[in-house]
mmCIF file of C-alpha atoms and ligand atoms in Angstrom:
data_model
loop_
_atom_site.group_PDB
_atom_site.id
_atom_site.type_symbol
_atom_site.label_atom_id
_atom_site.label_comp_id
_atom_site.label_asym_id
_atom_site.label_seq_id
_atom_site.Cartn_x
_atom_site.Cartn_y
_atom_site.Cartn_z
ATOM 1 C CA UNK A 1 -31.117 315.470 99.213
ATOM 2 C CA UNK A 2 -33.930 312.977 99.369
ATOM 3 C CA UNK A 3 -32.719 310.396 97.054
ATOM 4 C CA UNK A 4 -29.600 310.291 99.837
ATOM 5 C CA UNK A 5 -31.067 310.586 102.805
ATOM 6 C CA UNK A 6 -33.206 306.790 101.725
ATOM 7 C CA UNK A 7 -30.372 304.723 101.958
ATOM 8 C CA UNK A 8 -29.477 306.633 105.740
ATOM 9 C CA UNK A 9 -33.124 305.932 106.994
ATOM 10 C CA UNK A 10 -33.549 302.416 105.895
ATOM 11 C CA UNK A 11 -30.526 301.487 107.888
ATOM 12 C CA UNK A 12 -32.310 303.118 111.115
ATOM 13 C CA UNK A 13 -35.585 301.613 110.240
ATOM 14 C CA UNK A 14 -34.276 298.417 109.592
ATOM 15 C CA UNK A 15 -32.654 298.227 112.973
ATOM 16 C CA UNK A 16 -35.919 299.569 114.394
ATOM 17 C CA UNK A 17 -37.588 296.911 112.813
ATOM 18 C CA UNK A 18 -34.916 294.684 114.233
ATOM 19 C CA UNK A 19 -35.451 295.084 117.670
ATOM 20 C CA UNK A 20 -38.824 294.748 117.307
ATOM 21 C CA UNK A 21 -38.480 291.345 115.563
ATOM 22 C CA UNK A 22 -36.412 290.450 118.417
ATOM 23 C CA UNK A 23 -38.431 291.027 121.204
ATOM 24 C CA UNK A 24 -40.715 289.118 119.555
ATOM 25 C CA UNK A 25 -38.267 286.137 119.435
ATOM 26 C CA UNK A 26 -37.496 286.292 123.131
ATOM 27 C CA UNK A 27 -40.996 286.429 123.844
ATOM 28 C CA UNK A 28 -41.510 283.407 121.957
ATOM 29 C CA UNK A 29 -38.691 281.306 123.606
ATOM 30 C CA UNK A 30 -39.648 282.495 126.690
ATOM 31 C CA UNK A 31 -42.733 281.148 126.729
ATOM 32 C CA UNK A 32 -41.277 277.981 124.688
ATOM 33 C CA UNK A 33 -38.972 277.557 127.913
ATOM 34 C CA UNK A 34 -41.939 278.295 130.372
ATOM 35 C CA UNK A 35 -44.256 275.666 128.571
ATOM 36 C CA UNK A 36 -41.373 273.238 128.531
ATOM 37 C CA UNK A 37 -41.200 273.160 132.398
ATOM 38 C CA UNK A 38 -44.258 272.789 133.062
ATOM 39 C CA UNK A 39 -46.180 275.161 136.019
ATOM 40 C CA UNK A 40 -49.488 275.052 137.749
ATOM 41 C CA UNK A 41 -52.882 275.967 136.949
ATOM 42 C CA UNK A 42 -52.347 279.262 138.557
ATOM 43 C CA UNK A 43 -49.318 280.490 137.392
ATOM 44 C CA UNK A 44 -50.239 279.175 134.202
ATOM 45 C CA UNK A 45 -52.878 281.275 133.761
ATOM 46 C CA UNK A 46 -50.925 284.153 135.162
ATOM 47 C CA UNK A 47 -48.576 283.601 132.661
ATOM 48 C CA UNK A 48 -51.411 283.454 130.143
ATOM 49 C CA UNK A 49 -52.336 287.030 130.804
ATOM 50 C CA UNK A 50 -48.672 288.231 130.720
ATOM 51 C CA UNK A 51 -48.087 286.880 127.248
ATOM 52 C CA UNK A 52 -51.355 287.847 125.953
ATOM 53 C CA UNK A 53 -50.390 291.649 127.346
ATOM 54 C CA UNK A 54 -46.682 291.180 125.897
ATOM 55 C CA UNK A 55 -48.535 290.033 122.492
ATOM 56 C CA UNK A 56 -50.830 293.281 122.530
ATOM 57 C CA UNK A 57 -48.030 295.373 123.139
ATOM 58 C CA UNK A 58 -45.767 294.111 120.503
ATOM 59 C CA UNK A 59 -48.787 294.449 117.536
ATOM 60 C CA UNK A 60 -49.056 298.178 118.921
ATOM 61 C CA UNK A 61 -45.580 298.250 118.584
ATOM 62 C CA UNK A 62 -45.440 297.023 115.260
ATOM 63 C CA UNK A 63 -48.641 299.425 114.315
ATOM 64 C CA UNK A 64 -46.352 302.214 115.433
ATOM 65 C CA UNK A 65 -43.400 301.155 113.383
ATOM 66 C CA UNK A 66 -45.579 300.866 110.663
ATOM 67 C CA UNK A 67 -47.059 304.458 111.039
ATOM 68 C CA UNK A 68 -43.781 306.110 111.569
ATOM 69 C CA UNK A 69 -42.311 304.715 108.168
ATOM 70 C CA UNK A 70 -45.249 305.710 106.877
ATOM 71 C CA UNK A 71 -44.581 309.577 108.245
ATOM 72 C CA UNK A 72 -40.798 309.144 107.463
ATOM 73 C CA UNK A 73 -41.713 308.345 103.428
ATOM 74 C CA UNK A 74 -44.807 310.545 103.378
ATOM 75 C CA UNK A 75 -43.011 313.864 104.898
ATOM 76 C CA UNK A 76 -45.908 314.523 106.432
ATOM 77 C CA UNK A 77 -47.356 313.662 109.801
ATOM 78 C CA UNK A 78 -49.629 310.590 110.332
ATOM 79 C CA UNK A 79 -52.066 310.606 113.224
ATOM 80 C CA UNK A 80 -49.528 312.783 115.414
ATOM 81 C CA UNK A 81 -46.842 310.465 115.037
ATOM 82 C CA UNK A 82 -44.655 312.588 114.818
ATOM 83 C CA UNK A 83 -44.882 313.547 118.793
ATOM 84 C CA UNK A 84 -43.617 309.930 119.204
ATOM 85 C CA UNK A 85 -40.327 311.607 118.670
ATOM 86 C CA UNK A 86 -39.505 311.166 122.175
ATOM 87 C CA UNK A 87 -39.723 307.208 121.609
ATOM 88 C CA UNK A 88 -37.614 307.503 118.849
ATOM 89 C CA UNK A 89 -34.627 309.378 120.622
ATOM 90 C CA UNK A 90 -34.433 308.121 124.114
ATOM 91 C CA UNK A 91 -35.380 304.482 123.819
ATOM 92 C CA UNK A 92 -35.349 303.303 120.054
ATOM 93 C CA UNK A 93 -32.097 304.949 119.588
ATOM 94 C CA UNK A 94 -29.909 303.507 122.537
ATOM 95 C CA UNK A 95 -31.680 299.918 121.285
ATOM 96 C CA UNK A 96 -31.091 300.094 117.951
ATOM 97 C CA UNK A 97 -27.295 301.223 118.860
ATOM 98 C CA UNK A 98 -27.068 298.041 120.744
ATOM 99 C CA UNK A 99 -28.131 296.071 117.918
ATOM 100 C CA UNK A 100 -25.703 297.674 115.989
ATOM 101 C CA UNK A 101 -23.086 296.547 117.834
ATOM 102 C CA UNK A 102 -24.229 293.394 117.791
ATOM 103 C CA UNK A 103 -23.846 293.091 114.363
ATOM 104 C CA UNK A 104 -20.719 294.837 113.948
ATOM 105 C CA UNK A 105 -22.352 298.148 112.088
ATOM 106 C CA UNK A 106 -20.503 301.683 112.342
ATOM 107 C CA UNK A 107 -21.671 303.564 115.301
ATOM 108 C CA UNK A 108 -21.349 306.964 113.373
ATOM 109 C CA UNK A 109 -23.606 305.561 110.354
ATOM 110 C CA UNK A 110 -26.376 304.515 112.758
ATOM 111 C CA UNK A 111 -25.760 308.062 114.240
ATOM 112 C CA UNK A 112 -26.233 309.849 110.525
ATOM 113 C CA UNK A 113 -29.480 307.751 110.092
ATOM 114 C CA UNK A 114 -30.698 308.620 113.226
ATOM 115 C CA UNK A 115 -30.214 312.304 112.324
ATOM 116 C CA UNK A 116 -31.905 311.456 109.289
ATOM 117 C CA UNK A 117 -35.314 309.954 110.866
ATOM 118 C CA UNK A 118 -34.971 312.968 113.741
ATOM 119 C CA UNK A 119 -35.152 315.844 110.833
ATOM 120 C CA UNK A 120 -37.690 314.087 108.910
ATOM 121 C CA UNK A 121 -40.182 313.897 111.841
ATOM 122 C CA UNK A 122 -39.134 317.324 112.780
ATOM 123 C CA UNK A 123 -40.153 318.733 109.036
ATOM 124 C CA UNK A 124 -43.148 316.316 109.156
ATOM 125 C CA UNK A 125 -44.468 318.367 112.342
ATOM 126 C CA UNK A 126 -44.206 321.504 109.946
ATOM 127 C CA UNK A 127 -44.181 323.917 113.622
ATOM 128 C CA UNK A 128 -43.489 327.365 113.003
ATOM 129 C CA UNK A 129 -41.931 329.861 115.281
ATOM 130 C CA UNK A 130 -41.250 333.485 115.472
ATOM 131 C CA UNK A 131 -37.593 334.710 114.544
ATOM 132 C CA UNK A 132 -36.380 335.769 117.927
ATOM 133 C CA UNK A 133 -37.539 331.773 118.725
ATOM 134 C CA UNK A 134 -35.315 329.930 116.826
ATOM 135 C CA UNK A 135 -31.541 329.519 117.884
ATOM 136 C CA UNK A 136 -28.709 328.674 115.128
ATOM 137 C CA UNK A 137 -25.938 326.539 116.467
ATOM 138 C CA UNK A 138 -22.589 326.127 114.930
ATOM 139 C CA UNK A 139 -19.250 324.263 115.712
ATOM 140 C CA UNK A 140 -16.720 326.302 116.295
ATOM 141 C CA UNK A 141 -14.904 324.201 114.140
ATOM 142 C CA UNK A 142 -15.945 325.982 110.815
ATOM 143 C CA UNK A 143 -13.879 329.019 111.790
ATOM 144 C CA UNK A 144 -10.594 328.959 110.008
ATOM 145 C CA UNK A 145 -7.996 327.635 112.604
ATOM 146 C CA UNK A 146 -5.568 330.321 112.610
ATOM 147 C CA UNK A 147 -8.052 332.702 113.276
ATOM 148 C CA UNK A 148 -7.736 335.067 116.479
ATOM 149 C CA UNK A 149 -10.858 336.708 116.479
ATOM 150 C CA UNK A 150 -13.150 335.674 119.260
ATOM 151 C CA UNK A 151 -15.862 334.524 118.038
ATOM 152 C CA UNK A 152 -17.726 332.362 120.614
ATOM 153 C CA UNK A 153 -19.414 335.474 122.494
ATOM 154 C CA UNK A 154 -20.556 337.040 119.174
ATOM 155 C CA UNK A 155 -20.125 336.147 115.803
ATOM 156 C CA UNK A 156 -20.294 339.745 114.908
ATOM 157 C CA UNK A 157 -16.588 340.339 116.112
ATOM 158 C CA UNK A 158 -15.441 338.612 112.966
ATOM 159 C CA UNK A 159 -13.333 340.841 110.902
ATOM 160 C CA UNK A 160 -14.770 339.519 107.400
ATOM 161 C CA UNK A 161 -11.350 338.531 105.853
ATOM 162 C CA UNK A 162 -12.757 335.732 103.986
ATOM 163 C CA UNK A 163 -10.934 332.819 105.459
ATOM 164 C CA UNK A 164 -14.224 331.092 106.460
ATOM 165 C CA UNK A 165 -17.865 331.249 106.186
ATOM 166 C CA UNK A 166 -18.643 333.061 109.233
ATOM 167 C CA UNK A 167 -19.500 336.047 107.541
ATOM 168 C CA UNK A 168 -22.055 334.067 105.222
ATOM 169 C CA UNK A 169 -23.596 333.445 108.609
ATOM 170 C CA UNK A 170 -23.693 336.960 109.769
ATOM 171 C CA UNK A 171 -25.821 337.770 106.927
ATOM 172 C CA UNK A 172 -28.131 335.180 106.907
ATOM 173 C CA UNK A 173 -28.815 335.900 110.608
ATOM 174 C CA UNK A 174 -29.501 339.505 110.093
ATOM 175 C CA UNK A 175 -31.609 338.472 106.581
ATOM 176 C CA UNK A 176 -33.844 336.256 109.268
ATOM 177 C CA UNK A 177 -33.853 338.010 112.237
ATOM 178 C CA UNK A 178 -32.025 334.932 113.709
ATOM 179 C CA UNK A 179 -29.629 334.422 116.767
ATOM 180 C CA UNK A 180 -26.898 332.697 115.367
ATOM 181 C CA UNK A 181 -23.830 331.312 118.099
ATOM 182 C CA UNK A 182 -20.711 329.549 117.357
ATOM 183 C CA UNK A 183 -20.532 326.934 120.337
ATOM 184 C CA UNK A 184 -16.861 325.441 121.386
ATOM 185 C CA UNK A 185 -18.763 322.212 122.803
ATOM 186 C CA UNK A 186 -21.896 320.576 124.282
ATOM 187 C CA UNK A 187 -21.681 322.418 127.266
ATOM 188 C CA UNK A 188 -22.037 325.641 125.777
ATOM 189 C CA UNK A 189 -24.191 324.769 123.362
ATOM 190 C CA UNK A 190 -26.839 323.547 126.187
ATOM 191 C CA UNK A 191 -26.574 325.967 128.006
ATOM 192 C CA UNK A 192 -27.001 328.592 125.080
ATOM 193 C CA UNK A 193 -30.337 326.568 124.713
ATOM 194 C CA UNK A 194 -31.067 327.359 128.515
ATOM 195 C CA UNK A 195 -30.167 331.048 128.448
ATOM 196 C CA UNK A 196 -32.137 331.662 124.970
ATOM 197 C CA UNK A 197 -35.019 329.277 125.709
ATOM 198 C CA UNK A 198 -36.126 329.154 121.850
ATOM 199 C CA UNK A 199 -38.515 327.122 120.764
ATOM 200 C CA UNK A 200 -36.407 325.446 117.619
ATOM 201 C CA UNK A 201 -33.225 324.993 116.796
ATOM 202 C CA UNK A 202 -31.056 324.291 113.760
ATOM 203 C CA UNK A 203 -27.731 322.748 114.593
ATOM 204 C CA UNK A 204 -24.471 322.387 112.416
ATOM 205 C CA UNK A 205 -22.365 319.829 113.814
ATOM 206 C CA UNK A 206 -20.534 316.715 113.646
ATOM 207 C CA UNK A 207 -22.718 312.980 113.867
ATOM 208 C CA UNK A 208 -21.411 312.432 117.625
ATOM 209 C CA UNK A 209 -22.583 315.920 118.395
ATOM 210 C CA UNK A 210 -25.940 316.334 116.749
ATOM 211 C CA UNK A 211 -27.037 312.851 117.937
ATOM 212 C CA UNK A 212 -25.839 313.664 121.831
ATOM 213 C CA UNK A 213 -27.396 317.495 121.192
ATOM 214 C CA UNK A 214 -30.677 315.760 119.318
ATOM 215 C CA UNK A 215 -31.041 313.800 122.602
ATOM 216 C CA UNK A 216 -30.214 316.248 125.488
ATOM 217 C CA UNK A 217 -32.505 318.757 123.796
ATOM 218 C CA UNK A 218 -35.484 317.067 123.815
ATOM 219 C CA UNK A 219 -38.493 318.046 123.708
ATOM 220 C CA UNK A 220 -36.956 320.707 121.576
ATOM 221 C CA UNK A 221 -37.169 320.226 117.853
ATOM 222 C CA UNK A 222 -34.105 320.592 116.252
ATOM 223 C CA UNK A 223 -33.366 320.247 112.665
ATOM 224 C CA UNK A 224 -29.835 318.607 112.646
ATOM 225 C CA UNK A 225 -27.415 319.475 109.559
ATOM 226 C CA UNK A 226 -24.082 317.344 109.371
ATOM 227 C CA UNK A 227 -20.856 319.400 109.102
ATOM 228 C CA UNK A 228 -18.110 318.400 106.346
ATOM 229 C CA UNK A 229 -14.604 317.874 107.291
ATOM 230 C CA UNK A 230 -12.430 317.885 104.096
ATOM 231 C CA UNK A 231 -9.136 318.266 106.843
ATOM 232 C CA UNK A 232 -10.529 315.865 108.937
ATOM 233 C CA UNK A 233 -12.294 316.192 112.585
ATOM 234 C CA UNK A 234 -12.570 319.603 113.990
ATOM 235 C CA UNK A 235 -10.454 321.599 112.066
ATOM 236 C CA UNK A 236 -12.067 323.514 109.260
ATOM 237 C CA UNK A 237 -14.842 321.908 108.815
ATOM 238 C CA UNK A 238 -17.227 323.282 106.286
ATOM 239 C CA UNK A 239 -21.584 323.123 105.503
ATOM 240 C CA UNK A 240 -24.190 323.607 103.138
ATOM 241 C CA UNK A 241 -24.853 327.042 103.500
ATOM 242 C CA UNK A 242 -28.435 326.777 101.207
ATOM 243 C CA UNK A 243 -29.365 323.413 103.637
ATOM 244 C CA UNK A 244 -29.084 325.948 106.766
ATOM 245 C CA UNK A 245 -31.314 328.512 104.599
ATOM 246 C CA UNK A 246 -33.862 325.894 104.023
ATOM 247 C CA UNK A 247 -33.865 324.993 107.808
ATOM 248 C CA UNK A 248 -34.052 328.175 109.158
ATOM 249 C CA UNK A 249 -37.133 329.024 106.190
ATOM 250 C CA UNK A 250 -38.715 325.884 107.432
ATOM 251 C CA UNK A 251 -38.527 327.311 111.013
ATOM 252 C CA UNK A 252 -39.668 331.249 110.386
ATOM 253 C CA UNK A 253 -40.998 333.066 107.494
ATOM 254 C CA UNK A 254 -38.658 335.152 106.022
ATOM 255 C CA UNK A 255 -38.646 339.255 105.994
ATOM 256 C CA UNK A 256 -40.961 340.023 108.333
ATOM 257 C CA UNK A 257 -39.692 337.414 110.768
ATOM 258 C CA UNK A 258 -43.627 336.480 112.131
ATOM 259 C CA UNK A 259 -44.916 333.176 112.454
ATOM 260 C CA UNK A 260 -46.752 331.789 109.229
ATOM 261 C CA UNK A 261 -48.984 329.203 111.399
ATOM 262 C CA UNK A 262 -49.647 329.989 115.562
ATOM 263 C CA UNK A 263 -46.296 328.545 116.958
ATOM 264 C CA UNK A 264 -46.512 325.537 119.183
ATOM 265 C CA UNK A 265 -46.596 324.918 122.363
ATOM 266 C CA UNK A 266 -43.795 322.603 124.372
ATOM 267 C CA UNK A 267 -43.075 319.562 125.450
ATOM 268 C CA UNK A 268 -44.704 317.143 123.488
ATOM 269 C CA UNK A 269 -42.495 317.593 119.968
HETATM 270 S S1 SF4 B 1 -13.803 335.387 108.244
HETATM 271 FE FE1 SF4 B 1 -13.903 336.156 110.345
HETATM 272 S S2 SF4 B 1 -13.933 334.354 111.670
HETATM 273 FE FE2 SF4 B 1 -13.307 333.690 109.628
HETATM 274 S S3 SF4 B 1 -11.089 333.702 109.704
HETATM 275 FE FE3 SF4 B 1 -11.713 335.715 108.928
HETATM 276 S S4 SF4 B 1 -11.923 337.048 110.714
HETATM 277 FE FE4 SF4 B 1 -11.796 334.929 111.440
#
């Protein structure tokens, strides 16, 4: 899984990189531009102190992009970078999707690389919760579409006659001790994560859906797995059944359900 998830976060830290870079450029022609037309003592000395500020803030900047590649190769968390998560998802992720644009790259591979860099400072946190803390979201797209059986309110109403997975999932949940929902949408799914309050979350879904469920839930960790769709979007899809084991074992210990490690405390993930 590592040796493919590289390629997914270079893209995501080259575009972080890339905004950074620019700013730096606009800075610089700014202040080209401001030289150029010439200003008085005062404001040239005003203008002094912004650029010297706008310098300082870009070589923090850059220290922090450093550190978080650093943490993203590593696996493990350098000087509590990993609570810059926030900065990651709610302004390095809308800028480096503008870039993106910009230069013409696929919105949904940005999205996959961003999921990527999310999970990888989520594991690099290594936060532990108890059982009955961690929520399991799934699409409702993995049950089999000709399917009757309600299974939105509780998965346990499926009838186990092998046409999906959703069995596989009752078992793991009862193995772990772990609420596991099948959510028709966003909406549900948020306010599943209102209702249950847990403290982590693991989330099977497609890349629009984890990224916009990455970023609505935060503070919240959540480890973000991407869903398979052999038939194409939202109909059958299918997932790594052993990658939501490993999530949900990063997340709780297994049989007695207890926290390994005290469990965190929230915001600041
Ligand atoms: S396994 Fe359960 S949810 Fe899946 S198709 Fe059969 S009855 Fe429906």
């Amino acid at each position: 899984m590592e040796a493919d998830s590289r390629p997914k976060k270079r893209l995501f830290v080259g575009l972080m990189s890339g905004a950074l870079a620019a700013l730096l450029l606009l800075g610089g022609l700014f202040a080209l531009v401001l030289k150029g037309v010439g200003l008085g003592k005062a404001m040239g000395a005003l203008l002094m102190s912004l650029s010297i500020l706008f310098l300082g803030f870009l070589v923090i900047a850059a220290a922090g992009v450093l550190l978080l590649v650093l943490t993203l190769y590593k696996g493990r968390e350098i000087l509590f970078l990993g609570r810059l998560r926030g900065l990651i998802v709610k302004v390095i992720y809308p800028l480096t999707l503008f870039l993106g644009s910009i230069f013409r790259i696929p919105r949904e591979k940005i999205q996959e690389s961003f999921v990527e860099v999310n999970n990888q400072l989520v594991l690099s946190r290594r936060i532990k919760v108890k059982h009955d803390r961690l929520l399991l979201l799934m699409p409702h797209c993995i049950q089999n579409n000709e399917c009757r059986t309600r299974v939105t309110g509780d998965i346990r109403n499926c009838e186990r006659c092998g046409m999906c997975r959703i069995p596989d999932l009752i078992d793991l949940g009862e193995e772990y001790g772990v609420d596991i929902f099948v959510a028709t949408g966003g909406t549900l799914a948020r306010r599943l994560i209102k209702e249950k309050r847990p403290q982590a979350v693991v989330a099977v879904a497609c890349k629009r859906d984890l990224t916009s469920g990455i970023f609505d839930a935060y503070p919240l960790p959540v480890l973000g797995i991407l869903n398979e769709r052999p038939f194409g979007p939202c109909i059958n899809t299918e997932f790594d059944l052993e990658e939501v084991k490993e999530s949900i074992r990063h997340f709780v210990v297994p049989g007695n359900g207890a926290a390994e490690r005290p469990v965190e405390e929230f915001p600041g993930t």
